[in-house]
mmCIF file of C-alpha atoms and ligand atoms in Angstrom:
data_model
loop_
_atom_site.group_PDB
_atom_site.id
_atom_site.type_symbol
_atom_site.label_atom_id
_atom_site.label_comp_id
_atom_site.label_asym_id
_atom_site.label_seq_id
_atom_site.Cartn_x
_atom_site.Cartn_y
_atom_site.Cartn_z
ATOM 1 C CA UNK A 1206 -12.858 -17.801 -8.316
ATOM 2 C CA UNK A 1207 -11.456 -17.303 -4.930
ATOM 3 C CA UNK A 1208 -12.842 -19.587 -1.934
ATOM 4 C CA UNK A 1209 -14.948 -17.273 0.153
ATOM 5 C CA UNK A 1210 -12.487 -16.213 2.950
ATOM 6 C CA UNK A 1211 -14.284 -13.904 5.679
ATOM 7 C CA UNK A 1212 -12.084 -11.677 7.897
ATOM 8 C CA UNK A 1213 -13.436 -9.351 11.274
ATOM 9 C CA UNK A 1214 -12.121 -7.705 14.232
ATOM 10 C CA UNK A 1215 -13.749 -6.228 16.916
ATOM 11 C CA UNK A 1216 -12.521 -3.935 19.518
ATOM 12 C CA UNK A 1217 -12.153 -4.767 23.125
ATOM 13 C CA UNK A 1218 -13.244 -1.699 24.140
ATOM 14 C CA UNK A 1219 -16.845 -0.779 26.000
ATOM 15 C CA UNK A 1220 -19.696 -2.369 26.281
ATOM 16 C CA UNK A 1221 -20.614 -4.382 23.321
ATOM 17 C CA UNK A 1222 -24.519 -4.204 23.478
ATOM 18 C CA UNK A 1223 -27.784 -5.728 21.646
ATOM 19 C CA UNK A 1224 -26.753 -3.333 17.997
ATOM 20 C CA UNK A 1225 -23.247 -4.848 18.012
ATOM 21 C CA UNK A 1226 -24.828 -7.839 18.415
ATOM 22 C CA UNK A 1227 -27.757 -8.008 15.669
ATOM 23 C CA UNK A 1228 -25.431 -5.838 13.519
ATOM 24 C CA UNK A 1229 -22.565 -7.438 13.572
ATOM 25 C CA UNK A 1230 -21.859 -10.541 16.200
ATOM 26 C CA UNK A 1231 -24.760 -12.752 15.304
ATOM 27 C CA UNK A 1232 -24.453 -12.277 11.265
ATOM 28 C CA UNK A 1233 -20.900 -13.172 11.780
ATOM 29 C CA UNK A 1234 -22.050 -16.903 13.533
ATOM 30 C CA UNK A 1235 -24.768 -17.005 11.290
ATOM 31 C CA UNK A 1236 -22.250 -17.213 8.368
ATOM 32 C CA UNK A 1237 -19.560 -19.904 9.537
ATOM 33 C CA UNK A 1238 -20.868 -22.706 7.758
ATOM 34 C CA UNK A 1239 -19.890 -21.163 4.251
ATOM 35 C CA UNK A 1240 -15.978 -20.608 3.518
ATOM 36 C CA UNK A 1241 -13.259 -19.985 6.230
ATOM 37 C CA UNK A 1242 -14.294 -17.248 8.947
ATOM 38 C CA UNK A 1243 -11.803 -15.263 10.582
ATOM 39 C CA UNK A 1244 -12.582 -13.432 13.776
ATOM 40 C CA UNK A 1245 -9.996 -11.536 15.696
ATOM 41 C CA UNK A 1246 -10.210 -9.401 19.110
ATOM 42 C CA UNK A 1247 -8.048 -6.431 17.814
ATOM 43 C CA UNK A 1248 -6.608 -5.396 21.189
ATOM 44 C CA UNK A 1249 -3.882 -3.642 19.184
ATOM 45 C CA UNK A 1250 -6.363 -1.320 17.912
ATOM 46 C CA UNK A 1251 -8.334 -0.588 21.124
ATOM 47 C CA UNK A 1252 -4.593 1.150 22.438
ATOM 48 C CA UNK A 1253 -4.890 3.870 20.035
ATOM 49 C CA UNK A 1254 -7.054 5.600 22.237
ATOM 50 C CA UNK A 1255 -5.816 5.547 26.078
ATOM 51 C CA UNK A 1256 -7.378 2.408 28.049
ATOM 52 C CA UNK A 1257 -6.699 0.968 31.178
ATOM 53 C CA UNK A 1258 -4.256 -2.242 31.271
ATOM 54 C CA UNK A 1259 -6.393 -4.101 33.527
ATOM 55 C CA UNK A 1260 -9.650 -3.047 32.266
ATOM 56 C CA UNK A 1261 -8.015 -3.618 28.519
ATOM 57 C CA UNK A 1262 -7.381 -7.550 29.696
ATOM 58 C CA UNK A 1263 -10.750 -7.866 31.297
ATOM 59 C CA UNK A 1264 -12.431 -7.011 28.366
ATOM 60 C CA UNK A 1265 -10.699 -8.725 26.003
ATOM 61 C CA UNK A 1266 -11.595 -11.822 27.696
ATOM 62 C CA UNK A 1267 -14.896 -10.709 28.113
ATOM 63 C CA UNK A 1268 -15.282 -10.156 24.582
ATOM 64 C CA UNK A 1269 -13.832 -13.366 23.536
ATOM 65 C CA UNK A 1270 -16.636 -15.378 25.783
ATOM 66 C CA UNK A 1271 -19.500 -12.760 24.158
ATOM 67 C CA UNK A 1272 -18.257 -14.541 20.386
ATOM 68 C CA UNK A 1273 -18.281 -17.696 21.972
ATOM 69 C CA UNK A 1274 -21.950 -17.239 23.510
ATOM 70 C CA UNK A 1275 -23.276 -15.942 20.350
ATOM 71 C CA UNK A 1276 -22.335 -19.212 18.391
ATOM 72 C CA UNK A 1277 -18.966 -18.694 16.997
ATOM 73 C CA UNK A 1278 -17.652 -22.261 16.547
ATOM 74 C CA UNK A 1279 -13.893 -22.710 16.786
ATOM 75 C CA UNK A 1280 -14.767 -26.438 15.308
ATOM 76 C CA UNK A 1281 -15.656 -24.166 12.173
ATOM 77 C CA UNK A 1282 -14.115 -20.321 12.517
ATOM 78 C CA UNK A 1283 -10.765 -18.963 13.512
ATOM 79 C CA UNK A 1284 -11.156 -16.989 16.722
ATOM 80 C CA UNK A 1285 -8.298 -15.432 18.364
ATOM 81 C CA UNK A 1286 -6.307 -12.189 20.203
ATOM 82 C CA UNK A 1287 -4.560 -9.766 17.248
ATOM 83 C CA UNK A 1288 -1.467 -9.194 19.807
ATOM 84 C CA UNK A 1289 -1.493 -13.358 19.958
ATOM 85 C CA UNK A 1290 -0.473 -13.058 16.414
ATOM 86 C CA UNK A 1291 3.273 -11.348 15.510
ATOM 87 C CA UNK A 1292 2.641 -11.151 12.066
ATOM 88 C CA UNK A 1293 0.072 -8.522 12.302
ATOM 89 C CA UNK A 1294 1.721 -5.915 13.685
ATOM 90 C CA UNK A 1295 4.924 -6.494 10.994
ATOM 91 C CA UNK A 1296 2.263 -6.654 8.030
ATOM 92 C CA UNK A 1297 1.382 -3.248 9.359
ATOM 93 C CA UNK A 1298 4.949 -2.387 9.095
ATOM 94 C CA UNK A 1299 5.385 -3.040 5.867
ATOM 95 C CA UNK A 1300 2.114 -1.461 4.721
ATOM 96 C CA UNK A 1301 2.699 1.589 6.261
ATOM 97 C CA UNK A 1302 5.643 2.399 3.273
ATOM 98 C CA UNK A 1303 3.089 1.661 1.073
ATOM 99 C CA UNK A 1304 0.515 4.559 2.309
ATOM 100 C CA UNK A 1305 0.399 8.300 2.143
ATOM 101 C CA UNK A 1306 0.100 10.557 4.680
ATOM 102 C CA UNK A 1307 -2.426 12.149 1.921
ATOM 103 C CA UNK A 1308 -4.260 8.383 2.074
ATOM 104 C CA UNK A 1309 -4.251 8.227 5.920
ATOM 105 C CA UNK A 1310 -5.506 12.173 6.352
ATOM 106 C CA UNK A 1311 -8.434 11.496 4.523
ATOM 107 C CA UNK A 1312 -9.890 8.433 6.903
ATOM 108 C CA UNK A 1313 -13.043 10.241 8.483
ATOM 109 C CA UNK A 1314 -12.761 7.847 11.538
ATOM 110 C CA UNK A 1315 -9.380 9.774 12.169
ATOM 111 C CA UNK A 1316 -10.498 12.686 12.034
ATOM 112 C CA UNK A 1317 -13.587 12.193 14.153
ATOM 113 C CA UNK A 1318 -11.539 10.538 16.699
ATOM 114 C CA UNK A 1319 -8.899 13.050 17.050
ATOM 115 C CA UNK A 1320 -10.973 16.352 16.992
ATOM 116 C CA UNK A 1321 -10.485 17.940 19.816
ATOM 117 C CA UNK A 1322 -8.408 15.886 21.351
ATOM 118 C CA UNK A 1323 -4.839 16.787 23.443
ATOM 119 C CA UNK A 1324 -2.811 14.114 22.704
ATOM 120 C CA UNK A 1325 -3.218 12.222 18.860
ATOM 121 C CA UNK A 1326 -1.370 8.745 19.066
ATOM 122 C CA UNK A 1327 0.708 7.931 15.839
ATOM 123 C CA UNK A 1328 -1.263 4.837 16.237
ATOM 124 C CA UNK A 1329 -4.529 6.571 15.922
ATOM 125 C CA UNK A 1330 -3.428 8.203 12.247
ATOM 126 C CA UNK A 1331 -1.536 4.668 11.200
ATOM 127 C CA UNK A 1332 -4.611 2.375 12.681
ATOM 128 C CA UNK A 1333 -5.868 1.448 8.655
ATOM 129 C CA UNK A 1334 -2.437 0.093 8.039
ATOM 130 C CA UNK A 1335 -2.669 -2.349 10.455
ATOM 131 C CA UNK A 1336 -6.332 -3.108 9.423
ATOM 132 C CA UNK A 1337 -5.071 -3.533 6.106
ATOM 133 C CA UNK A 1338 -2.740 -6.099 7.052
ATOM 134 C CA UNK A 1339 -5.022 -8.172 9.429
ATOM 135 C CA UNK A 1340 -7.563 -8.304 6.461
ATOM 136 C CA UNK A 1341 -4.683 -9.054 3.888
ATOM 137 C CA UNK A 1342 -2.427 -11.617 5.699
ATOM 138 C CA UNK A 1343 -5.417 -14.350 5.005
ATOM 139 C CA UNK A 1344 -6.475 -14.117 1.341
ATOM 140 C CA UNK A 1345 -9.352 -12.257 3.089
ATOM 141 C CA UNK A 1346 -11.984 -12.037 0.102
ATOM 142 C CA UNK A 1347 -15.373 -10.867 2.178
ATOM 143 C CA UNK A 1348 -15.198 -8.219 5.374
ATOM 144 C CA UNK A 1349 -18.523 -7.630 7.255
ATOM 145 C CA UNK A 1350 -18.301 -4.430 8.957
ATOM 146 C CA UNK A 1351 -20.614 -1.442 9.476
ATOM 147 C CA UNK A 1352 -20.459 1.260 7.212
ATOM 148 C CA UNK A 1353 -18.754 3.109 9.459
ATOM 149 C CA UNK A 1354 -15.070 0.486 8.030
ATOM 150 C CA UNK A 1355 -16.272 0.961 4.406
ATOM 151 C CA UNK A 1356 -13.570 3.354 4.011
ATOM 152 C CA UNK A 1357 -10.989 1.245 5.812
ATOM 153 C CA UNK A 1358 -11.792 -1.686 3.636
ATOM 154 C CA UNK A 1359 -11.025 0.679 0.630
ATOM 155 C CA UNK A 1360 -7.946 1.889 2.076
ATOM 156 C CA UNK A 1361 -7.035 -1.810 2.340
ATOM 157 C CA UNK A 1362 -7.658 -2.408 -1.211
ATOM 158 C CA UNK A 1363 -5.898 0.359 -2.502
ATOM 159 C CA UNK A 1364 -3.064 -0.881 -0.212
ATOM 160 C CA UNK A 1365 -3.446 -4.415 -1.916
ATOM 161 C CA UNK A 1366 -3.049 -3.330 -5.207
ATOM 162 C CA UNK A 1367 -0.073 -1.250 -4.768
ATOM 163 C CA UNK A 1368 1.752 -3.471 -3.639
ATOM 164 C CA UNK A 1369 0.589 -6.156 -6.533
ATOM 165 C CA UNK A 1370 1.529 -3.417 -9.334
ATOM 166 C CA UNK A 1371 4.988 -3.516 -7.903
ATOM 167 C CA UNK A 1372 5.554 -6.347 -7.109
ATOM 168 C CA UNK A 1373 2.970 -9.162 -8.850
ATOM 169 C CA UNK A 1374 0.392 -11.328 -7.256
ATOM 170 C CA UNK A 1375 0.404 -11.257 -3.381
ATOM 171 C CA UNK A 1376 -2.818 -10.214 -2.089
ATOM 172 C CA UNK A 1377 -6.355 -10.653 -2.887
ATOM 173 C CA UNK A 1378 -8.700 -7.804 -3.086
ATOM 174 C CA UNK A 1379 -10.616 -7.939 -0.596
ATOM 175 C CA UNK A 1380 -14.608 -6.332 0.126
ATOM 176 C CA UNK A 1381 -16.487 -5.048 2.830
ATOM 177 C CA UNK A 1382 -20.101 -6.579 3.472
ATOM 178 C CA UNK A 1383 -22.396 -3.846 4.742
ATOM 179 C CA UNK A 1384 -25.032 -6.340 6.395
ATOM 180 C CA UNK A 1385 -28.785 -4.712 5.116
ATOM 181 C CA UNK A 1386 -31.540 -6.458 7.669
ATOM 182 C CA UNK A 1387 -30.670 -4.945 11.181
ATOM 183 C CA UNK A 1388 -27.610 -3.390 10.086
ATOM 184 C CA UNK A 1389 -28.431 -0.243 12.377
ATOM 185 C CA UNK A 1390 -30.069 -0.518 15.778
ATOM 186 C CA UNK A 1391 -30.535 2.839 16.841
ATOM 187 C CA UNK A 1392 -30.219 4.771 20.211
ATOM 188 C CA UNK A 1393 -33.095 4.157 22.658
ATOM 189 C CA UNK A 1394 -33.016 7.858 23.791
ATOM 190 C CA UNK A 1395 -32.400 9.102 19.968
ATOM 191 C CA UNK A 1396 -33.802 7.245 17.572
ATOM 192 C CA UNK A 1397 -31.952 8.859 14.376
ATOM 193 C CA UNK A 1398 -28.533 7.970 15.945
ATOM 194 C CA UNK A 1399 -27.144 4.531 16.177
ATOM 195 C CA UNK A 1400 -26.653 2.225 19.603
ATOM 196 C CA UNK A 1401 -23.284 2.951 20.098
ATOM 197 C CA UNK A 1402 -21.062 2.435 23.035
ATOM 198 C CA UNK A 1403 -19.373 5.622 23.465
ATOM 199 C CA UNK A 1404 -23.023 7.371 23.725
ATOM 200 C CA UNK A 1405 -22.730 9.378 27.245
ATOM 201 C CA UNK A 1406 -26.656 8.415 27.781
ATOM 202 C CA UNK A 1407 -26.366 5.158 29.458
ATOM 203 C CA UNK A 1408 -30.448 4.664 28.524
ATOM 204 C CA UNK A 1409 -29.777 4.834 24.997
ATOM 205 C CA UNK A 1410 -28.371 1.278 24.810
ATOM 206 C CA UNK A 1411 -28.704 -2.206 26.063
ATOM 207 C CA UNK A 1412 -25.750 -3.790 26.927
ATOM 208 C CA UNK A 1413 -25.460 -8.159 26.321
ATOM 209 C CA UNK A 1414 -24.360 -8.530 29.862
ATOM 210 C CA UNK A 1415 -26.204 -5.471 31.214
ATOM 211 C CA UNK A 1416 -29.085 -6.618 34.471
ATOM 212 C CA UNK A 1417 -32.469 -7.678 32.364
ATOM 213 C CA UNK A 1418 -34.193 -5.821 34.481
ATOM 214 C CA UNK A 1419 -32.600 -2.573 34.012
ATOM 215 C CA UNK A 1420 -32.988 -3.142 30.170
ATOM 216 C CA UNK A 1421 -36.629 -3.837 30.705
ATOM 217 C CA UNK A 1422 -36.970 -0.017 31.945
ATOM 218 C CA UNK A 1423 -34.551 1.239 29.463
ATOM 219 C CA UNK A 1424 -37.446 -0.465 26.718
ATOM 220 C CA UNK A 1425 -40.354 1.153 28.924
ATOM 221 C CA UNK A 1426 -38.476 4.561 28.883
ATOM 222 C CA UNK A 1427 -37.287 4.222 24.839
ATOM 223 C CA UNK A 1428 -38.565 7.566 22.985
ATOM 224 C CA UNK A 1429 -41.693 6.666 20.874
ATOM 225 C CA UNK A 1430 -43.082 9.278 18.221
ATOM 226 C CA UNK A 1431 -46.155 11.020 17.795
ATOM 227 C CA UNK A 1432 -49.464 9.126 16.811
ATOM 228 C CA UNK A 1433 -50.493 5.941 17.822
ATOM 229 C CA UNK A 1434 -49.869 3.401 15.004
ATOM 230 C CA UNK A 1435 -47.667 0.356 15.706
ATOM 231 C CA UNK A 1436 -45.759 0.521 12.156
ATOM 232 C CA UNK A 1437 -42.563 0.323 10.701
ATOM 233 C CA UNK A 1438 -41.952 3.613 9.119
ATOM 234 C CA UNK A 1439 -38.118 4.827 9.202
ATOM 235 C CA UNK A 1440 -38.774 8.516 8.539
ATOM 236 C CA UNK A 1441 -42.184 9.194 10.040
ATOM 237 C CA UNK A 1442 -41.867 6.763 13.163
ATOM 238 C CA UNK A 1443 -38.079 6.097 13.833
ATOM 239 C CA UNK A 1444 -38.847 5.157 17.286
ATOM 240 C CA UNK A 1445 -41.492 2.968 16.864
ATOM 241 C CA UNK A 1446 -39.579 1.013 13.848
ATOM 242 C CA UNK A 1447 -36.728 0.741 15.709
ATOM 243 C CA UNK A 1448 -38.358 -1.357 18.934
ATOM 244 C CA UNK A 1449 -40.285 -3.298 15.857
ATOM 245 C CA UNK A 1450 -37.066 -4.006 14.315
ATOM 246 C CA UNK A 1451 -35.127 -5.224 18.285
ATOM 247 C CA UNK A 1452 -37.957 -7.203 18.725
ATOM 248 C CA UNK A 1453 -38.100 -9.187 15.182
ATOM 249 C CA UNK A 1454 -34.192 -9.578 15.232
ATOM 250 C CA UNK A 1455 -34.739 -11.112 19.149
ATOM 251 C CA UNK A 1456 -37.262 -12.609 18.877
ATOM 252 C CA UNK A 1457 -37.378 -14.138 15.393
ATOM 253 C CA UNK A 1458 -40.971 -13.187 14.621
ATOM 254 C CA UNK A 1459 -42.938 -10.267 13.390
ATOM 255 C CA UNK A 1460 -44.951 -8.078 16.305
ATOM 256 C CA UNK A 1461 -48.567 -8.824 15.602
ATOM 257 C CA UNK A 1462 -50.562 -7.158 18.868
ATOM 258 C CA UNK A 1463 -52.533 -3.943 18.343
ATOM 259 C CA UNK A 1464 -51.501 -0.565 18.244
ATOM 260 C CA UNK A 1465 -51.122 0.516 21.947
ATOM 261 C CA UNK A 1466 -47.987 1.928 22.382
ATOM 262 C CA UNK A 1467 -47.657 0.251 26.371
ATOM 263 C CA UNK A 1468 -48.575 -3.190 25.686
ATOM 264 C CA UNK A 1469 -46.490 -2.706 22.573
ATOM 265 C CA UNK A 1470 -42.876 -1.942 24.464
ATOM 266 C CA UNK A 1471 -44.271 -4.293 27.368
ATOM 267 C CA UNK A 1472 -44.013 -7.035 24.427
ATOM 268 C CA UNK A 1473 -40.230 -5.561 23.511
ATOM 269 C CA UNK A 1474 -39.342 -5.249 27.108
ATOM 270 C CA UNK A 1475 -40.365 -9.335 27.613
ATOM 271 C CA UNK A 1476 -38.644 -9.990 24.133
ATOM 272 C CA UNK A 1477 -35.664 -8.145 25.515
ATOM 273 C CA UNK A 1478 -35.268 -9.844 29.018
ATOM 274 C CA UNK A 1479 -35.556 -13.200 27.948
ATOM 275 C CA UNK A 1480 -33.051 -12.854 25.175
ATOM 276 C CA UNK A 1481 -30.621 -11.089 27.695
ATOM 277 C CA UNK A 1482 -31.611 -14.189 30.148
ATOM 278 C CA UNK A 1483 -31.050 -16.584 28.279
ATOM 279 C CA UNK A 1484 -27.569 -15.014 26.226
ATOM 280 C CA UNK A 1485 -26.082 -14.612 30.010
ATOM 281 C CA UNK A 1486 -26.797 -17.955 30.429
ATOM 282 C CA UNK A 1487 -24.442 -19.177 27.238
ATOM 283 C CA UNK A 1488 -22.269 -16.768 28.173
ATOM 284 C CA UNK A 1489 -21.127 -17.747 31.970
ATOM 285 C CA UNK A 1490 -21.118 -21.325 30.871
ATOM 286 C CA UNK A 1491 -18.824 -20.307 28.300
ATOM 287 C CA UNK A 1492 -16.737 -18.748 31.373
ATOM 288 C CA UNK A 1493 -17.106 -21.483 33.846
ATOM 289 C CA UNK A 1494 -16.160 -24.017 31.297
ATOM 290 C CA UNK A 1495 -12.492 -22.666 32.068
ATOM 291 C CA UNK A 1496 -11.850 -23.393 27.917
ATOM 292 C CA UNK A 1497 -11.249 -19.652 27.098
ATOM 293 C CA UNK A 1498 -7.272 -19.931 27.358
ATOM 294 C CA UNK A 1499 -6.721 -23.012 25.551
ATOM 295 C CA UNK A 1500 -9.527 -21.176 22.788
ATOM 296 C CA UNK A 1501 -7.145 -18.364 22.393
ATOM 297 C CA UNK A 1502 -3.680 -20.544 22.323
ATOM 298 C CA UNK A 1503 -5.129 -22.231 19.559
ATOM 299 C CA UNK A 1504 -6.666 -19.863 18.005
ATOM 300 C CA UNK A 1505 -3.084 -17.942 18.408
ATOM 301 C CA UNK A 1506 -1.351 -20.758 16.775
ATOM 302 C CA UNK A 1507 -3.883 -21.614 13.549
ATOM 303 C CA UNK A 1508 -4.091 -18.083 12.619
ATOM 304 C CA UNK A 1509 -0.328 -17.811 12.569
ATOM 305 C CA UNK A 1510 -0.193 -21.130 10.401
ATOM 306 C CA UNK A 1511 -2.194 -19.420 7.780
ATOM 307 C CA UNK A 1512 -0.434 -16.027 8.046
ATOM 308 C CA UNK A 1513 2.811 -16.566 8.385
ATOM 309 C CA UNK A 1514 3.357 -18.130 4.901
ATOM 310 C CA UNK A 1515 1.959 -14.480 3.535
ATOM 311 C CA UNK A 1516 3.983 -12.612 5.730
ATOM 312 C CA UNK A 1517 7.045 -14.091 4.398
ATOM 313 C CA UNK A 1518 6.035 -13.743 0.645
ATOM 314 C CA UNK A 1519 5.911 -10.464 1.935
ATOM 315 C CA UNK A 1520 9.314 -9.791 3.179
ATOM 316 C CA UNK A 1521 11.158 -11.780 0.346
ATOM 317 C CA UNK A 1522 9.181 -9.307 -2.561
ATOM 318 C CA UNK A 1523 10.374 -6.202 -0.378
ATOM 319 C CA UNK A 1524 13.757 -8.055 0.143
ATOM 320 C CA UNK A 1525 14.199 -9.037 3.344
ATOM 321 C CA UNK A 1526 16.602 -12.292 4.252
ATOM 322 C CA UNK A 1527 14.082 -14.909 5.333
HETATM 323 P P1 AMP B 3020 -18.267 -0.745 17.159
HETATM 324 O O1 AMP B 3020 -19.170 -0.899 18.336
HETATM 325 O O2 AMP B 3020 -18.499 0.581 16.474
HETATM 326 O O3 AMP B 3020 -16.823 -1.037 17.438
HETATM 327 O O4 AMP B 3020 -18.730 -1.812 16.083
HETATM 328 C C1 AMP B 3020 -18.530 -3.203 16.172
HETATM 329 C C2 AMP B 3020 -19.406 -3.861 15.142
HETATM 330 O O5 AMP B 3020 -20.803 -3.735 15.502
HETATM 331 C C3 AMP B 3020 -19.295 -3.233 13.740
HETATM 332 O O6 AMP B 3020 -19.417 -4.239 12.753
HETATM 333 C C4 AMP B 3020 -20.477 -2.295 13.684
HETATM 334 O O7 AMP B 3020 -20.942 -2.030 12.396
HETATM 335 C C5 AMP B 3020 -21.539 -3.048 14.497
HETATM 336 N N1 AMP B 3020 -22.427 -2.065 15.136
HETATM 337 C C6 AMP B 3020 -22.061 -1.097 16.018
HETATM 338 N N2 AMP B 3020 -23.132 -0.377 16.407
HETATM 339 C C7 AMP B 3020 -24.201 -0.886 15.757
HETATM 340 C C8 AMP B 3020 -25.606 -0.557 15.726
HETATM 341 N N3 AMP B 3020 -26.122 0.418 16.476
HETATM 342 N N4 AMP B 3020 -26.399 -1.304 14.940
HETATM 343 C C9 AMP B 3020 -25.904 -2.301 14.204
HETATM 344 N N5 AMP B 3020 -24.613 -2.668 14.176
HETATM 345 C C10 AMP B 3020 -23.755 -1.972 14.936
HETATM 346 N N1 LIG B 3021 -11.794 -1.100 12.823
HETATM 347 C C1 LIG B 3021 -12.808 -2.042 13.197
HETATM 348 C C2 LIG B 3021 -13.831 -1.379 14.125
HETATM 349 O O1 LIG B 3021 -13.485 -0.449 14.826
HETATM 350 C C3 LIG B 3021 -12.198 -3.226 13.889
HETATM 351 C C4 LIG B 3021 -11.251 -3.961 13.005
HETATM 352 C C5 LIG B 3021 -9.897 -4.063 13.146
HETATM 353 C C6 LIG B 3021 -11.588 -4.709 11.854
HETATM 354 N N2 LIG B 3021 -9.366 -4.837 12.183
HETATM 355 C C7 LIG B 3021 -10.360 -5.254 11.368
HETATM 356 C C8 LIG B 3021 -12.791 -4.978 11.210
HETATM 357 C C9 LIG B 3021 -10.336 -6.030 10.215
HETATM 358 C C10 LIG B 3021 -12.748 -5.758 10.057
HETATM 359 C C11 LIG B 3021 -11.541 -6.284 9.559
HETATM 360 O O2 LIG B 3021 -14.969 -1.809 14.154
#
């Protein structure tokens, strides 16, 4: 049995907002205590799609301080910049001969992301090899991501064993965790899509370092459905179940007022603001602390302890002089 070994990136790219966080963020803290936890700001990922240099740095740093606000221990986790790291980017490398075109042109992401578009980086297509090798160069056995990576996490297996059939032993399988309980905040303004940060409704999410007050509104404002009944019911009440399920995940307890549908988002809207309160609060400590460089040079410098080892494996099966 392999020791639990937990492996997740995030993009620093947009607005990460109260979804990412229930979703994704918080589960991730929530988990350090068991195993080794990995988390990585993949800035090498975010440049497959144009971005600004300055905004690009910005939010990577931003980012870093939203991980570190939300409870991510670096007494406990690994927490650090992918481009901090060499070894992931020559990982990719040497996946990449061990893909298919035909493997790589079935990735829906890809082909979501590049509809439409002018210009289609090589980086875009290739971005599951380097996925593959961020989860592989640490013995990763667990990755929670959204079921929107499920895919990627396959392609990463499939990569894995490949290169074990040829040439023995050298990377553990590794599986995505799909988390159930708030696994999808939806959109404020559309409750049968997901929060997401590339929606082009600013109302239909809340943002972790967007003005409390302004969230407040965006509560007020959310679509509801038709009836009256505060109740969590998915198909017949999306709306309704969604605000239930922000303010349980918030607030850590179950709604119990009446079914009025004002006083009801007046109670989300308060739930909502003081969480956002109180997360700013961690969060420009976190900044004024003036830690977050010597957080990422260690966090550079541990992860390539562990990876470089697995690199090199690497490159001595595929016969490189090391
Ligand atoms: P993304 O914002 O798509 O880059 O996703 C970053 C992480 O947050 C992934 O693990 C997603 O599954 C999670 N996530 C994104 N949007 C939501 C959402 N609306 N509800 C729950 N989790 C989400
Ligand atoms: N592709 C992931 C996303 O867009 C981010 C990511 C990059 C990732 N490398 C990873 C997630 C490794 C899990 C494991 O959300």
């Amino acid at each position: 049995m392999n020791k639990k070994i937990v492996f997740s990136g995030i993009q620093p790219s947009g607005d990460l907002h109260i979804g990412n966080y229930i979703g994704a963020v918080r589960q991730w803290a929530a988990g350090q205590n068991d195993g080794l936890n990995i988390f990585c700001v993949v800035d090498m990922h975010a440049i497959t799609v144009p971005q600004d240099p300055k905004t690009l740095a910005q939010k990577t740093r931003e980012i870093t301080a939203i991980l570190l606000a939300s409870g991510i221990d670096t007494e406990k986790s690994l927490l650090f910049v992918q481009s901090h790291n060499p070894d992931h980017a020559n990982l990719g490398w040497v996946l990449n001969n061990y893909l298919s075109m035909g493997q790589l042109n079935r990735m829906t992401q890809y082909k979501e992301k590049s509809e439409g578009k002018e210009f289609v980086s090589v980086g875009l297509f290739d971005y599951p090899a380097l996925m593959a090798s961020d989860i592989l160069l640490y013995d990763t056995t667990e990755v929670p991501v959204g079921d929107d990576q499920k895919q990627h996490v396959e392609l990463a297996r499939d990569v894995a064993e490949r290169f074990n059939s040829k040439y023995g032993e050298t990377f553990v399988l590794p599986e995505s965790k799909i988390p159930k309980v708030g696994g999808r905040v939806m959109s404020l303004c559309d409750p049968t899509k997901k929060m997401s940060k590339s929606d082009p409704n600013p109302n239909g999410a809340i943002g972790l370092l967007e003005d409390p007050k302004s969230a407040r509104k965006k509560i007020m404002s959310a679509v509801t459905d038709s009836g009256s009944e505060v109740k969590m019911d998915w198909v017949n009440k999306p709306g309704i179940s969604n605000l239930l399920e922000i303010y349980s995940q918030l607030s850590g307890k179950e709604y119990v007022g009446g079914n009025n549908y004002g006083e009801f988002k007046t109670a989300v809207a308060d739930v909502v603001e003081k969480f956002l309160i109180d997360f700013q609060k961690k969060y420009n400590e976190v900044l004024q602390s003036g830690k977050l460089d010597e957080v990422l040079k260690e966090g550079a410098q541990k992860s390539y302890a562990l990876s470089h080892p697995k690199l090199l494996e690497v490159y001595k099966k595929v016969g490189f002089l090391v």
